[in-house]
Short mmCIF file of C-alpha atoms in Angstrom, two decimals:
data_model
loop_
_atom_site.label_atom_id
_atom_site.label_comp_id
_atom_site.label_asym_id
_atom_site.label_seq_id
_atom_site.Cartn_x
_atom_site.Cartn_y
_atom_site.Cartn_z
CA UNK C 29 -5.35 6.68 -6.59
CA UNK C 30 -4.56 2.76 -7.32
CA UNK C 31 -6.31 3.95 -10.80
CA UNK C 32 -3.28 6.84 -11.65
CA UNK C 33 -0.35 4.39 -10.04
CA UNK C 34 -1.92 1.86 -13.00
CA UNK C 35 -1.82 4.14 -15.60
CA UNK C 36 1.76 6.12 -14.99
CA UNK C 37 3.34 3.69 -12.29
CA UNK C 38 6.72 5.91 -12.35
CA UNK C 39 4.66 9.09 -12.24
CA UNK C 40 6.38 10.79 -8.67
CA UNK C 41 3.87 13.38 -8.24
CA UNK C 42 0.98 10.59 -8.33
CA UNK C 43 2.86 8.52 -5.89
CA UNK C 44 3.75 11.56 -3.51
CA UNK C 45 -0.06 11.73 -3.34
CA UNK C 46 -0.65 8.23 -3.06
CA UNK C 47 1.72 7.08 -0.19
CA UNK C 48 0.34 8.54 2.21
CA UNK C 49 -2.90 7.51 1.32
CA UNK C 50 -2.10 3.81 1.08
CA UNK C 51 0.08 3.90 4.46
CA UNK C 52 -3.51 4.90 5.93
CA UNK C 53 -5.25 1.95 4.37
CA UNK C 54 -3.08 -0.16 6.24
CA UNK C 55 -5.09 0.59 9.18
CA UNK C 56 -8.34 -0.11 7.37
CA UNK C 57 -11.01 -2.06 8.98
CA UNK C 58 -11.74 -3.99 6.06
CA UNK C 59 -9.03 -6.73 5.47
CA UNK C 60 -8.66 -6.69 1.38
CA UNK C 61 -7.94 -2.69 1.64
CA UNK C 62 -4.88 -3.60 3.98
CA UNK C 63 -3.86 -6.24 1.21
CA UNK C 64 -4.43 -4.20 -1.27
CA UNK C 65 -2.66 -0.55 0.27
CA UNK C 66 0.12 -3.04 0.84
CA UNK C 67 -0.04 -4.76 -2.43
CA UNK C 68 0.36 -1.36 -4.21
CA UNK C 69 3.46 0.35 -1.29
CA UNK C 70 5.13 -2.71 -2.64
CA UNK C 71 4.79 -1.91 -6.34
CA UNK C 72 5.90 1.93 -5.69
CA UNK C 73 9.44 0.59 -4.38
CA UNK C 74 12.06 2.94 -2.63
CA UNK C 75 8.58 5.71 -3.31
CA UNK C 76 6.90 3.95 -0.66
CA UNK C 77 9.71 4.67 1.96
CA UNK C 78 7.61 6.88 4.20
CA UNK C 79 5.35 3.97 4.88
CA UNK C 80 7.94 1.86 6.07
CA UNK C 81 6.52 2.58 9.48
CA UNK C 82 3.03 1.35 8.72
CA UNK C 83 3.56 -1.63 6.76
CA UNK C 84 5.71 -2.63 9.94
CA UNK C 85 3.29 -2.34 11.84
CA UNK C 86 1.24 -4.22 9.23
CA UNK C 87 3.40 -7.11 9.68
CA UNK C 88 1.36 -7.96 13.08
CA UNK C 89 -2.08 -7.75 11.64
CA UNK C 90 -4.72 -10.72 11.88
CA UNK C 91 -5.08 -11.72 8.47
CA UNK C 92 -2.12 -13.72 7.54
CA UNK C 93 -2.68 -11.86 3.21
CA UNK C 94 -1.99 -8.57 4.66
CA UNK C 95 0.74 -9.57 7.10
CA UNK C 96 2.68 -11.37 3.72
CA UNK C 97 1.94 -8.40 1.23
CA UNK C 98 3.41 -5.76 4.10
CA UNK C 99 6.81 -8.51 4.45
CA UNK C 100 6.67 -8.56 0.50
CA UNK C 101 6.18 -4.70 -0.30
#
């Protein structure tokens, strides 16, 4: 997925697949996917919308990188 988003960032039918995807990874047990799924929601912009509701909830995780990506994205 992060792979497609790098190659055609403004591609909607790669993000529609991706968001969803990346809203899950949020909830990851390892630390650097959280950064990272948040890292990349922030990238897709207003295409990221739906995972408004996870990267809020992202904003009270343990590791300080993934709490600052979620504020960021």
């Amino acid at each position: 997925i992060w792979a497609l988003l790098q190659l055609e960032p403004d591609n909607a039918d790669y993000a529609e697949i991706a968001v969803p995807r990346l809203a899950a990874g949020l909830s990851n047990e390892l630390p650097r996917v959280r950064k990272e799924s948040a890292v990349t929601l922030g990238k897709l912009g207003e295409k990221s919308a739906s995972a408004v509701p996870a990267l809020q909830q992202a904003l009270a995780d343990e590791i300080p990188e993934v709490r600052v990506e979620a504020l960021i994205a």
